[in-house]
Structure formats: structure tokens, C-alpha cells
Amino acid sequence: MTLTPQQLATTASEEGSATALANPNIALVKYWGKRDEALILPWTGSLSLTLDAAPTTTTVRLTDTPDDVVLLGGRPLEGTARSRVTRFIDLVRALADRDERVSVDSHNEIPTGAGLASSASGFAALALAASTAFGLDLDRRALSRLARRGSGSASRSIFDGIAVWHAGHDDESSFAEAVPAPGLELGMVLTVLDARAKSVSSRDGMRRTVDTSPYYPAWVERTPVELEEMLAAITRADFTAVGTIAERNAMRMHATMLGAEPPVRYWGPASVELLDLVANLRGDGLECYATMDAGPNVKILCRADAVDELAARILEAQPHIGVIPARAGRGARLITSEPGGSAGEQTTEGAR
Ligand code: 2P0
């Protein structure tokens, strides 16, 4: 079923409506592989930086329509993309012990599905907007656990700045929380080499790696050590160690994937050029480190005060690519929604 935004607005009841904004996060110690696919429990813990750029804004309204309506970028979602959202809404309905249908109206500022963390910001915003629309008042930990059920990395976008997702062993123990990082001002430049959706979803790529890569057991054994090293480096505000561990961890994640049958390879020639550029810039004294996720786009970590120079140096070397400069940003929060769906000034701190 397709309803116009105006029809959606008239079927909504004001008290059963909420708009949330969430930013993407980029992992510095990666999550790659689930030990429980239904609950989205990871094999290993992970750690990330929530950015101040490229958010998702999502409005959820309770409606009296016969079915859920899910819009992304103003267009109805269909097939598995839609059912991923409606199954998530089913979880929220069960938590709230309610059965109303909803309309979901979501907008991404970054390309969807291109390894630029749109599912992290998307499910973090959806978790906050949907739980609020259904009258739940979840604390941050409960919200992180809920967001995790939509997409594992979304558990981390609930929090400001650096967040660690504890792998845990069941639904209750697998959640993210903020990591204080006094004296560590991080920045990141995202490159957009290819904005198309990836050919292998991270969900499928993870499954194939877990099931077939002989290197996966080493990843599971090694990642907790790297996570501890990373937390210690953050506590010392040691940017060089943070960057070194992050870059090494990203390469090791891709190494586990390359060992899968058939191999999972997200990077292309343009990605490798960027990796070389990062090494050269570092050699020139601009301290920066590369990381990559489930797509060809390289993300480059630097000190917050070096973001503009780094973005300029990347564009100088590669004038045809897109760059998104970012710094540490805020976690998911509620915002006011203007009539017609546009987001207004933030007035409410969402979730405790
Ligand atoms: C991460 N990625 O830690 C890792 C690094 C991509 C590479 O989390 O299946 O969309 O929904 O739990 O969170 C991307 O995977 O996967 C991801 P699901 P998700 O950021």
C-alpha cells in the first residue's frame, strides 16, 4: 500500500508520534560475525566513533491503516528491506504490548547500503522513534539492545563519541555503552568512491566468513586483545596507538573475509589508491590512519583539528572523489518534527 505523506499525517495521532535523529558510527575495532543471527549477538566486542555528519532522521507515527507503511527517502520500501523494518517494529510492539500499525518515514543523508554505516544510523533512529511513539521510555542500555536487534552496529550509534559494544552472551548482556575519552579529539574524513549499494550485504558477507574462512577463529581469538589495547590507548589519549590499532584491525577484518569461499572482497583499485595516499600523508607528517568497512569507501581517522587539512589534501590528490569531513558527534536523540515531515530545532533529549 502507498499513502502520500499528507495521508500519513492525517492518519497519525499526535501523541503516538516521534521523530529521532541518529548519526552513523565507524568502527575502530570491527564487528564481523554473529554467533546468534536471530538475536544479533556478535562473536566479538567492537568499538566505534559516532560522527557528527550524515545523519538519518526517522519519524514513526501510530496509524489506523491495516498495515505498516515504510518510506525511505520518500519512497515505499519493499521486499526484504521492508520486512527488516516491519519485523523490527514487531519487536517494539511486543515490548510495548501494543498492536497498532505504524508509518515510518526515514531519510538518510548518506548513500544507503554502500558501507557508509546507513544501517547503524537508520536502526538507531528507528529504535528511538518507534519506542517513543509506542510510549516506551527506554534507558540508553535498553535502547542500545533494541537497536542491536535491527542492525548490530546500530547499538553503538545510541551514544555520543566513542562507544564499546560488549559482545555479551545473551540478549541482556549484549549492549553498547559510551567510553569516556578525555583529551582525545578525533576526526574522520569519509571518502565516497562508489555510492552504489554493495553487491554482498554485510549480513551475507559475515555469514560466509564465519562459515568458511579458516582465518575466522584467529579473528575471534585476537579481537578481544585488540579491544583491550584500544581501550587502554583511549584512556591514555594516545592518538598514535588508537590509529595504529584501528588500521591494523580493519586490515585483519578484511583478511578474514578474503579467506572465505568464495572470497568476500569489498575494496577496489580506488580503495587501494586511498590506502597508499594515507600512508604517504602520514609519511609527510599529517598523522592519519585508514579504515574500511563493507564497501570500497575508505574512512580516514585523524586528530579533530586536522580534518579540514586532511580533506583538502585528499581532494588535491583525488579531485574527483567525494569527501565528508566529520568529528565526534552525538548519539541518537529525539527532535521536533515540523508539519510536512521536516525536522526542526532539537528540543528534547531522547532516552535517559
Ligand atoms: C562494524 N560493519 O563494526 C562492521 C565493520 C561493517 C564492517 O557492522 O547484520 O549493518 O545488521 O548486524 O551492523 C556492518 O554490519 O550488520 C558492520 P548486521 P551491520 O561497523
XYZ file of N, CA, C and O in Angstrom, residues 144-226:
332
model
N 20.024 0.599 23.284
C 21.131 0.002 22.545
C 20.824 -1.462 22.211
O 21.055 -1.929 21.089
N 20.275 -2.189 23.183
C 19.924 -3.594 22.943
C 18.853 -3.702 21.874
O 18.898 -4.590 21.010
N 17.871 -2.794 21.934
C 16.806 -2.819 20.922
C 17.380 -2.508 19.532
O 17.112 -3.232 18.565
N 18.193 -1.449 19.437
C 18.780 -1.075 18.144
C 19.601 -2.235 17.570
O 19.607 -2.481 16.363
N 20.300 -2.951 18.433
C 21.115 -4.106 18.022
C 20.296 -5.130 17.260
O 20.780 -5.771 16.323
N 19.019 -5.298 17.653
C 18.168 -6.293 17.004
C 17.861 -5.905 15.552
O 17.500 -6.760 14.738
N 17.972 -4.602 15.240
C 17.772 -4.167 13.852
C 19.044 -4.328 13.039
O 19.047 -4.856 11.930
N 20.148 -3.889 13.610
C 21.453 -3.985 12.959
C 22.500 -3.876 14.061
O 22.435 -2.952 14.878
N 23.437 -4.806 14.071
C 24.368 -4.863 15.189
C 25.049 -3.530 15.457
O 25.100 -3.046 16.600
N 25.559 -2.893 14.397
C 26.317 -1.655 14.584
C 25.436 -0.520 15.101
O 25.955 0.461 15.651
N 24.119 -0.618 14.941
C 23.213 0.438 15.432
C 23.265 0.554 16.948
O 22.997 1.621 17.505
N 23.629 -0.536 17.627
C 23.725 -0.487 19.099
C 24.696 0.600 19.555
O 24.556 1.152 20.634
N 25.682 0.928 18.703
C 26.721 1.895 19.091
C 26.330 3.334 18.768
O 26.874 4.267 19.367
N 25.420 3.535 17.790
C 25.050 4.907 17.403
C 24.113 5.569 18.407
O 23.746 6.723 18.242
N 23.734 4.846 19.442
C 22.916 5.433 20.508
C 23.752 6.444 21.308
O 23.214 7.357 21.927
N 25.074 6.280 21.279
C 25.940 7.020 22.211
C 26.766 8.096 21.514
O 27.120 7.973 20.349
N 27.098 9.127 22.293
C 27.993 10.189 21.829
C 29.408 9.616 21.672
O 29.845 8.794 22.496
N 30.134 10.107 20.688
C 31.577 9.850 20.593
C 31.936 8.375 20.521
O 31.406 7.626 19.700
N 32.834 7.970 21.401
C 33.327 6.595 21.344
C 32.398 5.670 22.129
O 31.983 5.996 23.252
N 32.061 4.540 21.535
C 31.203 3.548 22.204
C 31.814 2.166 22.049
O 32.395 1.843 21.006
N 31.683 1.376 23.099
C 32.108 -0.023 23.029
C 30.861 -0.890 23.090
O 29.956 -0.636 23.891
N 30.776 -1.865 22.186
C 29.670 -2.831 22.197
C 30.213 -4.113 22.824
O 31.080 -4.766 22.247
N 29.738 -4.437 24.005
C 30.145 -5.670 24.673
C 29.453 -6.844 23.971
O 28.218 -6.833 23.844
N 30.246 -7.823 23.578
C 29.660 -8.952 22.837
C 28.556 -9.614 23.662
O 27.486 -9.919 23.148
N 28.805 -9.828 24.953
C 27.815 -10.472 25.811
C 27.577 -11.917 25.403
O 28.235 -12.451 24.494
N 26.617 -12.548 26.075
C 26.328 -13.946 25.763
C 24.827 -14.180 25.569
O 24.407 -15.282 25.248
N 24.025 -13.149 25.798
C 22.581 -13.272 25.550
C 22.021 -11.873 25.286
O 22.776 -10.889 25.263
N 20.703 -11.808 25.100
C 20.102 -10.531 24.733
C 20.405 -9.440 25.758
O 20.667 -8.286 25.407
N 20.391 -9.801 27.019
C 20.585 -8.782 28.068
C 22.008 -8.274 28.164
O 22.238 -7.118 28.499
N 22.959 -9.155 27.917
C 24.358 -8.780 28.169
C 25.053 -8.204 26.937
O 26.218 -7.811 27.017
N 24.373 -8.147 25.804
C 24.992 -7.637 24.583
C 24.468 -6.226 24.297
O 23.386 -6.055 23.729
N 25.227 -5.225 24.716
C 24.808 -3.825 24.555
C 26.051 -2.955 24.429
O 27.164 -3.385 24.779
N 25.839 -1.746 23.958
C 26.948 -0.796 23.868
C 26.850 0.219 24.990
O 25.791 0.384 25.605
N 27.971 0.874 25.256
C 27.967 1.989 26.199
C 29.062 2.973 25.812
O 29.998 2.629 25.090
N 28.923 4.189 26.335
C 29.884 5.240 25.986
C 31.221 4.982 26.660
O 31.276 4.453 27.768
N 32.296 5.361 25.981
C 33.646 5.265 26.535
C 34.175 6.691 26.710
O 34.356 7.399 25.724
N 34.400 7.120 27.943
C 34.940 8.470 28.128
C 36.323 8.562 27.488
O 37.117 7.623 27.600
N 36.576 9.670 26.835
C 37.872 9.821 26.151
C 38.417 11.229 26.360
O 38.599 11.982 25.401
N 38.690 11.596 27.611
C 39.180 12.956 27.841
C 40.525 13.171 27.166
O 41.396 12.306 27.209
N 40.643 14.300 26.496
C 41.913 14.645 25.861
C 42.127 14.015 24.500
O 43.158 14.229 23.867
N 41.166 13.238 24.032
C 41.316 12.603 22.714
C 40.263 13.189 21.781
O 39.075 12.854 21.883
N 40.682 14.102 20.911
C 39.743 14.752 19.992
C 39.934 14.122 18.622
O 40.908 14.387 17.939
N 38.971 13.277 18.233
C 39.117 12.535 16.980
C 38.325 13.187 15.843
O 37.266 13.772 16.059
N 38.863 13.041 14.661
C 38.173 13.472 13.453
C 38.236 12.354 12.431
O 38.989 11.383 12.598
N 37.433 12.481 11.391
C 37.442 11.455 10.350
C 37.012 12.078 9.025
O 36.123 12.927 9.002
N 37.654 11.664 7.967
C 37.200 12.060 6.635
C 36.706 10.801 5.935
O 37.462 9.832 5.777
N 35.419 10.796 5.558
C 34.862 9.667 4.812
C 35.057 9.959 3.335
O 34.764 11.070 2.882
N 35.545 9.003 2.599
C 35.622 9.206 1.157
C 34.472 8.461 0.498
O 34.057 7.399 0.973
N 33.933 9.048 -0.540
C 32.850 8.407 -1.299
C 33.406 8.100 -2.685
O 33.461 8.949 -3.564
N 33.889 6.874 -2.817
C 34.483 6.435 -4.082
C 33.408 5.820 -4.957
O 33.461 5.865 -6.175
N 32.449 5.202 -4.302
C 31.392 4.494 -5.029
C 30.174 4.496 -4.123
O 30.192 3.890 -3.055
N 29.127 5.199 -4.545
C 27.942 5.351 -3.688
C 26.889 4.285 -3.966
O 25.811 4.311 -3.404
N 27.220 3.317 -4.846
C 26.228 2.260 -5.111
C 26.135 1.283 -3.951
O 27.103 1.092 -3.217
N 24.975 0.655 -3.827
C 24.818 -0.357 -2.778
C 25.771 -1.510 -3.071
O 26.023 -1.857 -4.222
N 26.325 -2.105 -2.008
C 27.301 -3.179 -2.182
C 26.627 -4.439 -2.747
O 25.441 -4.662 -2.542
N 27.436 -5.272 -3.416
C 26.848 -6.463 -4.040
C 26.667 -7.583 -3.018
O 25.781 -8.421 -3.167
N 27.499 -7.641 -2.006
C 27.321 -8.632 -0.929
C 26.967 -7.856 0.329
O 27.752 -7.022 0.780
N 25.792 -8.106 0.885
C 25.406 -7.384 2.107
C 26.370 -7.762 3.222
O 26.977 -8.839 3.199
N 26.513 -6.878 4.223
C 27.411 -7.249 5.311
C 26.877 -8.478 6.030
O 27.642 -9.303 6.518
N 25.566 -8.606 6.073
C 24.983 -9.784 6.736
C 25.454 -11.071 6.042
O 25.929 -12.004 6.686
N 25.358 -11.094 4.706
C 25.789 -12.295 3.968
C 27.307 -12.463 4.031
O 27.818 -13.581 4.148
N 28.031 -11.337 3.946
C 29.497 -11.399 3.990
C 29.990 -11.955 5.315
O 30.917 -12.764 5.367
N 29.336 -11.524 6.386
C 29.707 -12.040 7.713
C 29.445 -13.536 7.800
O 30.270 -14.294 8.295
N 28.253 -13.920 7.353
C 27.866 -15.335 7.467
C 28.861 -16.202 6.704
O 29.331 -17.229 7.198
N 29.196 -15.773 5.498
C 30.119 -16.565 4.674
C 31.504 -16.637 5.325
O 32.168 -17.675 5.304
N 31.921 -15.529 5.924
C 33.235 -15.527 6.587
C 33.234 -16.480 7.782
O 34.161 -17.289 7.945
N 32.200 -16.387 8.602
C 32.119 -17.255 9.793
C 32.090 -18.716 9.360
O 32.770 -19.573 9.944
N 31.316 -19.005 8.312
C 31.110 -20.403 7.914
C 32.289 -21.009 7.171
O 32.499 -22.218 7.233
N 33.062 -20.184 6.441
C 34.041 -20.795 5.527
C 35.481 -20.310 5.669
O 36.375 -20.943 5.107
N 35.735 -19.206 6.357
C 37.122 -18.716 6.383
C 37.934 -19.438 7.457
O 37.584 -19.402 8.643
N 39.038 -20.072 7.061
C 39.877 -20.725 8.074
C 40.546 -19.720 9.002
O 41.083 -20.092 10.040
N 40.504 -18.436 8.626
C 41.120 -17.404 9.467
C 40.158 -16.850 10.503
O 40.562 -16.073 11.367
N 38.873 -17.228 10.399
C 37.912 -16.624 11.321
C 38.204 -16.941 12.798
O 38.112 -16.047 13.644
N 38.590 -18.176 13.124
C 38.900 -18.447 14.544
C 39.994 -17.537 15.094
O 39.942 -17.124 16.264
N 40.963 -17.178 14.246
C 42.022 -16.268 14.704
C 41.448 -14.874 14.984
O 41.868 -14.195 15.927
N 40.473 -14.464 14.169
C 39.809 -13.173 14.388
C 39.099 -13.162 15.748
O 39.206 -12.207 16.513
N 38.410 -14.257 16.040
C 37.657 -14.347 17.305
C 38.617 -14.365 18.491
O 38.348 -13.780 19.540
N 39.755 -15.000 18.314
C 40.723 -15.093 19.402
C 41.432 -13.745 19.616
O 41.699 -13.332 20.735
N 41.719 -13.068 18.527
C 42.576 -11.888 18.569
C 41.809 -10.599 18.907
O 42.345 -9.699 19.561
N 40.567 -10.478 18.445
C 39.850 -9.200 18.582
C 39.687 -8.741 20.034
O 39.860 -7.542 20.313
N 39.388 -9.635 20.987
C 39.283 -9.147 22.369
C 40.578 -8.524 22.871
O 40.556 -7.552 23.636
N 41.711 -9.045 22.419
C 43.007 -8.474 22.812
C 43.125 -7.063 22.233
O 43.529 -6.104 22.915
N 42.751 -6.923 20.957
C 42.857 -5.615 20.306
C 41.883 -4.619 20.934
O 42.183 -3.421 21.033
